[in-house]
mmCIF file of C-alpha atoms in Angstrom:
data_model
loop_
_atom_site.group_PDB
_atom_site.id
_atom_site.type_symbol
_atom_site.label_atom_id
_atom_site.label_comp_id
_atom_site.label_asym_id
_atom_site.label_seq_id
_atom_site.Cartn_x
_atom_site.Cartn_y
_atom_site.Cartn_z
ATOM 1 C CA MET A 1218 84.353 95.293 -53.945
ATOM 2 C CA LYS A 1219 85.897 95.774 -57.364
ATOM 3 C CA THR A 1220 82.565 96.385 -59.115
ATOM 4 C CA VAL A 1221 81.977 99.518 -57.018
ATOM 5 C CA THR A 1222 84.145 101.764 -59.143
ATOM 6 C CA SER A 1223 84.963 105.415 -58.568
ATOM 7 C CA TYR A 1224 82.810 106.368 -61.582
ATOM 8 C CA LEU A 1225 79.833 104.567 -60.052
ATOM 9 C CA LEU A 1226 80.344 106.502 -56.821
ATOM 10 C CA TRP A 1227 80.614 109.807 -58.720
ATOM 11 C CA PHE A 1228 77.422 108.883 -60.542
ATOM 12 C CA ALA A 1229 75.678 108.174 -57.218
ATOM 13 C CA LEU A 1230 76.773 111.541 -55.862
ATOM 14 C CA THR A 1231 75.669 113.395 -58.997
ATOM 15 C CA ILE A 1232 72.217 111.824 -59.080
ATOM 16 C CA ALA A 1233 71.807 112.399 -55.336
ATOM 17 C CA VAL A 1234 72.291 116.132 -55.928
ATOM 18 C CA LEU A 1235 69.978 116.070 -58.982
ATOM 19 C CA THR A 1236 67.301 114.164 -57.069
ATOM 20 C CA LEU A 1237 67.450 116.578 -54.140
ATOM 21 C CA ILE A 1238 67.035 119.542 -56.489
ATOM 22 C CA PHE A 1239 64.224 117.781 -58.333
ATOM 23 C CA ARG A 1240 62.405 116.903 -55.101
ATOM 24 C CA TYR A 1241 62.637 120.525 -54.005
ATOM 25 C CA PHE A 1242 61.167 121.873 -57.251
ATOM 26 C CA LEU A 1243 58.542 119.125 -57.387
ATOM 27 C CA SER A 1244 57.261 119.984 -53.923
ATOM 28 C CA PHE A 1245 57.578 123.705 -54.644
ATOM 29 C CA GLY A 1246 55.654 123.284 -57.919
ATOM 30 C CA ILE A 1247 52.872 121.303 -56.237
ATOM 31 C CA GLU A 1248 52.708 123.805 -53.375
ATOM 32 C CA SER A 1249 52.476 126.681 -55.885
ATOM 33 C CA ASP A 1250 49.979 124.694 -57.950
ATOM 34 C CA SER A 1251 52.212 125.272 -60.952
ATOM 35 C CA PHE A 1252 51.919 122.618 -63.634
ATOM 36 C CA ALA A 1253 54.771 124.298 -65.558
ATOM 37 C CA ILE A 1254 57.257 123.988 -62.664
ATOM 38 C CA VAL A 1255 56.340 120.340 -62.084
ATOM 39 C CA THR A 1256 56.615 119.285 -65.741
ATOM 40 C CA THR A 1257 59.715 121.387 -66.458
ATOM 41 C CA SER A 1258 61.581 120.136 -63.386
ATOM 42 C CA ALA A 1259 60.590 116.522 -64.164
ATOM 43 C CA THR A 1260 61.734 116.850 -67.788
ATOM 44 C CA ILE A 1261 65.040 118.476 -66.873
ATOM 45 C CA TYR A 1262 65.566 115.915 -64.103
ATOM 46 C CA GLY A 1263 64.924 113.002 -66.480
ATOM 47 C CA PHE A 1264 67.233 114.487 -69.102
ATOM 48 C CA LEU A 1265 70.096 115.189 -66.656
ATOM 49 C CA MET A 1266 69.751 111.745 -65.095
ATOM 50 C CA PHE A 1267 70.082 110.212 -68.550
ATOM 51 C CA VAL A 1268 73.090 112.398 -69.421
ATOM 52 C CA SER A 1269 74.899 111.588 -66.166
ATOM 53 C CA GLY A 1270 74.194 107.867 -66.604
ATOM 54 C CA TRP A 1271 75.469 108.040 -70.170
ATOM 55 C CA TYR A 1272 78.589 110.019 -69.212
ATOM 56 C CA PHE A 1273 79.638 108.036 -66.141
ATOM 57 C CA GLY A 1274 78.565 104.763 -67.753
ATOM 58 C CA HIS A 1275 80.919 105.382 -70.676
ATOM 59 C CA LYS A 1276 83.750 106.429 -68.369
ATOM 60 C CA ASP A 1277 83.179 103.348 -66.252
ATOM 61 C CA GLU A 1278 83.169 101.104 -69.307
ATOM 62 C CA GLU A 1279 86.437 102.616 -70.524
ATOM 63 C CA TYR A 1280 87.989 102.030 -67.123
ATOM 64 C CA LEU A 1281 86.814 98.451 -66.699
ATOM 65 C CA PRO A 1282 84.209 96.870 -69.001
ATOM 66 C CA ILE A 1283 82.124 95.153 -66.316
ATOM 67 C CA TYR A 1284 79.507 93.036 -68.051
ATOM 68 C CA ASP A 1285 76.359 93.718 -66.041
ATOM 69 C CA ILE A 1286 73.951 94.945 -68.766
ATOM 70 C CA GLY A 1287 73.645 98.253 -66.885
ATOM 71 C CA PHE A 1288 72.381 96.681 -63.672
ATOM 72 C CA ARG A 1289 74.838 98.401 -61.283
ATOM 73 C CA PHE A 1290 73.869 101.838 -62.581
ATOM 74 C CA HIS A 1291 70.161 100.981 -62.509
ATOM 75 C CA LEU A 1292 70.390 99.665 -58.951
ATOM 76 C CA THR A 1293 72.348 102.758 -57.873
ATOM 77 C CA THR A 1294 69.766 105.055 -59.474
ATOM 78 C CA TYR A 1295 66.941 103.225 -57.753
ATOM 79 C CA ALA A 1296 68.686 103.154 -54.361
ATOM 80 C CA VAL A 1297 69.595 106.857 -54.429
ATOM 81 C CA HIS A 1298 66.221 108.015 -55.780
ATOM 82 C CA SER A 1299 64.292 105.837 -53.295
ATOM 83 C CA ALA A 1300 66.390 106.873 -50.308
ATOM 84 C CA ILE A 1301 66.009 110.585 -51.060
ATOM 85 C CA THR A 1302 62.300 110.267 -51.859
ATOM 86 C CA LEU A 1303 61.546 108.328 -48.669
ATOM 87 C CA LEU A 1304 63.633 110.712 -46.564
ATOM 88 C CA TRP A 1305 61.925 113.709 -48.184
ATOM 89 C CA ILE A 1306 58.518 112.275 -47.367
ATOM 90 C CA GLY A 1307 59.581 110.967 -43.946
ATOM 91 C CA LEU A 1308 61.069 114.297 -42.871
ATOM 92 C CA GLY A 1309 57.922 116.098 -44.021
ATOM 93 C CA PHE A 1310 59.588 118.256 -46.692
ATOM 94 C CA CYS A 1311 56.930 117.554 -49.309
ATOM 95 C CA SER A 1312 54.018 119.832 -50.089
ATOM 96 C CA LYS A 1313 50.869 119.362 -48.024
ATOM 97 C CA HIS A 1314 48.966 118.986 -51.295
ATOM 98 C CA GLU A 1315 51.296 116.220 -52.444
ATOM 99 C CA ASP A 1316 49.876 112.719 -52.752
ATOM 100 C CA THR A 1317 52.777 110.719 -51.325
ATOM 101 C CA ASN A 1318 51.158 107.458 -52.430
ATOM 102 C CA ILE A 1319 52.112 108.334 -56.010
ATOM 103 C CA SER A 1320 55.809 108.471 -55.071
ATOM 104 C CA ILE A 1321 55.530 105.214 -53.111
ATOM 105 C CA ASN A 1322 53.721 103.478 -55.979
ATOM 106 C CA ILE A 1323 56.385 104.632 -58.412
ATOM 107 C CA LEU A 1324 59.047 103.052 -56.185
ATOM 108 C CA ILE A 1325 57.063 99.793 -56.027
ATOM 109 C CA TYR A 1326 56.522 99.542 -59.809
ATOM 110 C CA TRP A 1327 60.095 100.615 -60.469
ATOM 111 C CA GLY A 1328 61.236 97.975 -57.953
ATOM 112 C CA ILE A 1329 59.407 95.315 -59.970
ATOM 113 C CA LEU A 1330 61.169 96.498 -63.141
ATOM 114 C CA LEU A 1331 64.476 96.481 -61.284
ATOM 115 C CA PHE A 1332 63.820 92.907 -60.198
ATOM 116 C CA ILE A 1333 63.174 91.899 -63.826
ATOM 117 C CA HIS A 1334 66.421 93.627 -64.765
ATOM 118 C CA PHE A 1335 68.123 91.640 -61.984
ATOM 119 C CA ILE A 1336 66.836 88.366 -63.475
ATOM 120 C CA PHE A 1337 68.282 89.340 -66.875
ATOM 121 C CA PHE A 1338 71.506 90.358 -65.137
ATOM 122 C CA LEU A 1339 71.796 86.927 -63.493
ATOM 123 C CA TRP A 1340 71.061 85.287 -66.824
ATOM 124 C CA SER A 1341 73.737 87.386 -68.581
ATOM 125 C CA ARG A 1342 76.362 86.339 -66.046
ATOM 126 C CA LYS A 1343 76.809 82.994 -67.730
ATOM 127 C CA ASN A 1344 78.531 84.940 -70.530
ATOM 128 C CA SER A 1345 81.027 86.460 -68.133
ATOM 129 C CA ILE A 1346 84.120 85.461 -66.228
ATOM 130 C CA LYS A 1347 84.589 87.354 -62.995
ATOM 131 C CA ASP A 1348 82.138 90.074 -64.125
ATOM 132 C CA LEU A 1349 83.828 90.644 -67.495
ATOM 133 C CA ASP A 1350 82.415 89.583 -70.863
ATOM 134 C CA LYS A 1351 84.228 86.389 -71.775
ATOM 135 C CA ASN A 1352 84.087 87.266 -75.483
ATOM 136 C CA ASP A 1353 85.927 90.569 -74.997
ATOM 137 C CA LEU A 1354 88.276 89.556 -72.233
ATOM 138 C CA PHE A 1355 91.325 88.986 -74.409
ATOM 139 C CA GLU A 1356 90.424 91.281 -77.325
ATOM 140 C CA MET B 379 101.898 98.514 -109.547
ATOM 141 C CA LYS B 380 98.237 97.642 -109.275
ATOM 142 C CA LYS B 381 99.110 94.193 -107.925
ATOM 143 C CA ASP B 382 101.339 95.778 -105.247
ATOM 144 C CA LYS B 383 98.535 98.045 -104.145
ATOM 145 C CA ILE B 384 96.079 95.166 -103.844
ATOM 146 C CA LEU B 385 98.695 93.110 -101.991
ATOM 147 C CA ASP B 386 99.287 95.948 -99.544
ATOM 148 C CA GLU B 387 95.590 96.336 -98.906
ATOM 149 C CA LEU B 388 95.077 92.599 -98.439
ATOM 150 C CA LEU B 389 98.061 92.377 -96.107
ATOM 151 C CA LEU B 390 96.815 95.289 -94.055
ATOM 152 C CA SER B 391 93.353 93.779 -93.798
ATOM 153 C CA TRP B 392 94.764 90.373 -92.756
ATOM 154 C CA GLU B 393 97.144 91.960 -90.252
ATOM 155 C CA ASN B 394 94.361 94.023 -88.712
ATOM 156 C CA THR B 395 92.392 90.864 -88.038
ATOM 157 C CA TYR B 396 95.472 88.919 -86.940
ATOM 158 C CA LYS B 397 96.600 91.577 -84.511
ATOM 159 C CA LYS B 398 93.314 91.571 -82.637
ATOM 160 C CA GLY B 399 94.032 89.524 -79.570
ATOM 161 C CA GLN B 400 97.797 89.670 -80.076
ATOM 162 C CA LEU B 401 98.212 92.314 -77.399
ATOM 163 C CA THR B 402 97.398 89.797 -74.670
ATOM 164 C CA LEU B 403 100.108 87.419 -75.859
ATOM 165 C CA TRP B 404 102.676 90.218 -76.019
ATOM 166 C CA ILE B 405 101.788 91.506 -72.555
ATOM 167 C CA PHE B 406 102.205 88.020 -71.127
ATOM 168 C CA MET B 407 105.495 87.540 -72.999
ATOM 169 C CA ALA B 408 106.776 90.827 -71.621
ATOM 170 C CA LEU B 409 105.926 89.747 -68.093
ATOM 171 C CA GLN B 410 107.315 86.252 -68.627
ATOM 172 C CA GLU B 411 110.668 88.020 -68.856
ATOM 173 C CA GLY B 412 110.137 89.685 -65.488
ATOM 174 C CA LYS B 413 108.193 92.333 -63.612
ATOM 175 C CA LYS B 414 107.635 95.462 -65.654
ATOM 176 C CA TYR B 415 105.857 98.777 -65.423
ATOM 177 C CA VAL B 416 103.639 100.063 -68.210
ATOM 178 C CA ASP B 417 106.304 101.919 -70.215
ATOM 179 C CA GLU B 418 108.577 98.885 -70.109
ATOM 180 C CA ILE B 419 105.780 96.602 -71.312
ATOM 181 C CA LYS B 420 105.019 99.037 -74.140
ATOM 182 C CA SER B 421 108.672 99.267 -75.186
ATOM 183 C CA PHE B 422 109.079 95.483 -75.007
ATOM 184 C CA ILE B 423 106.083 94.944 -77.292
ATOM 185 C CA GLU B 424 107.141 97.546 -79.829
ATOM 186 C CA GLU B 425 110.783 96.435 -79.892
ATOM 187 C CA LYS B 426 110.319 92.676 -79.902
ATOM 188 C CA SER B 427 107.550 92.770 -82.490
ATOM 189 C CA ASP B 428 109.734 94.921 -84.765
ATOM 190 C CA GLY B 429 107.114 97.629 -84.587
ATOM 191 C CA THR B 430 104.393 95.441 -86.113
ATOM 192 C CA ILE B 431 102.437 95.603 -82.860
ATOM 193 C CA THR B 432 101.891 99.071 -81.520
ATOM 194 C CA CYS B 433 99.758 99.760 -78.518
ATOM 195 C CA GLU B 434 98.313 102.940 -77.201
ATOM 196 C CA GLU B 435 98.886 103.502 -73.523
ATOM 197 C CA GLN B 436 95.120 103.665 -72.959
ATOM 198 C CA SER B 437 94.513 100.184 -74.412
ATOM 199 C CA LEU B 438 97.459 98.814 -72.490
ATOM 200 C CA TYR B 439 96.188 100.212 -69.190
ATOM 201 C CA ARG B 440 92.700 98.898 -69.954
ATOM 202 C CA SER B 441 94.014 95.406 -70.670
ATOM 203 C CA LEU B 442 96.161 95.424 -67.536
ATOM 204 C CA ARG B 443 93.176 96.479 -65.428
ATOM 205 C CA LYS B 444 91.082 93.671 -66.914
ATOM 206 C CA PHE B 445 93.785 91.062 -66.333
ATOM 207 C CA GLU B 446 94.303 92.309 -62.813
ATOM 208 C CA HIS B 447 90.536 92.107 -62.228
ATOM 209 C CA ILE B 448 90.445 88.444 -63.295
ATOM 210 C CA ASP B 449 93.529 87.724 -61.156
ATOM 211 C CA VAL B 450 95.911 86.656 -63.912
ATOM 212 C CA LEU B 451 98.130 89.678 -63.286
ATOM 213 C CA ALA B 452 98.968 91.569 -60.148
ATOM 214 C CA PHE B 453 101.179 94.516 -59.366
ATOM 215 C CA GLU B 454 103.370 95.859 -56.632
ATOM 216 C CA TYR B 455 104.654 99.349 -56.082
ATOM 217 C CA GLN B 456 108.349 99.918 -56.551
ATOM 218 C CA GLU B 457 110.344 103.095 -56.432
ATOM 219 C CA GLY B 458 110.733 104.858 -59.755
ATOM 220 C CA ASN B 459 113.839 106.813 -60.760
ATOM 221 C CA LYS B 460 112.049 110.073 -60.147
ATOM 222 C CA GLY B 461 108.566 110.931 -59.034
ATOM 223 C CA PRO B 462 105.982 108.601 -57.522
ATOM 224 C CA ASP B 463 106.250 104.836 -57.093
ATOM 225 C CA ARG B 464 105.542 102.753 -60.163
ATOM 226 C CA LYS B 465 103.180 99.835 -60.526
ATOM 227 C CA TYR B 466 105.243 96.810 -61.503
ATOM 228 C CA TYR B 467 103.066 94.118 -63.044
ATOM 229 C CA TYR B 468 103.721 90.403 -62.843
ATOM 230 C CA MET B 469 101.914 87.183 -63.648
ATOM 231 C CA THR B 470 100.116 85.465 -60.831
ATOM 232 C CA GLU B 471 100.226 81.693 -60.492
ATOM 233 C CA LEU B 472 96.912 81.527 -62.382
ATOM 234 C CA GLY B 473 98.282 83.833 -65.085
ATOM 235 C CA GLN B 474 101.451 81.791 -65.470
ATOM 236 C CA GLU B 475 99.457 78.585 -65.866
ATOM 237 C CA LEU B 476 97.107 80.258 -68.346
ATOM 238 C CA PHE B 477 100.055 81.524 -70.388
ATOM 239 C CA ASP B 478 101.812 78.130 -70.340
ATOM 240 C CA ARG B 479 98.686 76.341 -71.487
ATOM 241 C CA PHE B 480 98.002 78.895 -74.214
ATOM 242 C CA VAL B 481 101.556 78.617 -75.524
ATOM 243 C CA ASN B 482 101.431 74.818 -75.463
ATOM 244 C CA ARG B 483 98.184 74.692 -77.390
ATOM 245 C CA ASN B 484 98.617 77.543 -79.818
ATOM 246 C CA ILE B 485 102.232 78.561 -80.210
ATOM 247 C CA LYS B 486 104.337 75.426 -79.830
ATOM 248 C CA LEU B 487 102.796 73.828 -82.905
ATOM 249 C CA PHE B 488 104.780 76.346 -84.937
ATOM 250 C CA TYR B 489 107.957 74.692 -83.626
ATOM 251 C CA SER B 490 107.200 71.390 -85.363
ATOM 252 C CA THR B 491 109.519 70.445 -88.228
ATOM 253 C CA GLU B 492 106.567 69.989 -90.547
ATOM 254 C CA ILE B 493 105.271 73.503 -89.961
ATOM 255 C CA ILE B 494 108.758 74.999 -90.081
ATOM 256 C CA ASN B 495 109.308 73.295 -93.435
ATOM 257 C CA ILE B 496 106.023 74.605 -94.777
ATOM 258 C CA LEU B 497 106.942 78.126 -93.695
ATOM 259 C CA LYS B 498 110.390 77.727 -95.302
ATOM 260 C CA ARG B 499 109.056 76.208 -98.524
ATOM 261 C CA LYS B 500 109.739 79.400 -100.465
ATOM 262 C CA ASP B 501 113.432 79.187 -99.624
ATOM 263 C CA LYS B 502 113.897 75.718 -101.163
#
């Protein structure tokens, strides 16, 4: 599929590594009852996720300006984060003090937001020809 | 002197607007002549436009990728003189039809006697 670009795959790999590291520190922070570790790791994780999305998103746009209002990157982020979170919980790597329902609820609410994004994505497609913005196609 | 400066600025401003979108036409014209790889397309554009259209390799590659994505251009690998095989671009059937229709609707009107006479008016 042409919309699965190499930059999107690099992004997926990068955020998979970041999410794994974050999950480790989150569970470690909860286990150690350290508010500082939890908040610091969450802040750094959020920041690095944004930076990698910004970096690979720009690279991807330079390579081929796919008009998807960011949906591919959002879907990738959700898929990678969800998969790692569910595996982490499923394999029992989380802290015994961790309320796993919070992680599950986050995935549910985030999934609703992703669905709304998907609706906007479908709506935006009428301005595109074969995934490219029809107004910029022959610029 | 002042008039020349204003004229230059106006011309530059008009040309900047005019040239937006011209790259597509020049790429298609280059490929109408035959299959070409990127450097050949670039040279064709710069030579045939008398240097009025210049294109950076990056923008050219980006345009070619877009046109390939929408299936108006395609490429095949052919042996280069030295080094790795080169991507030779060509118009697909869809691309050829698109180009023909564009030329018929937007370029051929400049061939009409009336328009030619208007453009030559200064010479009379």
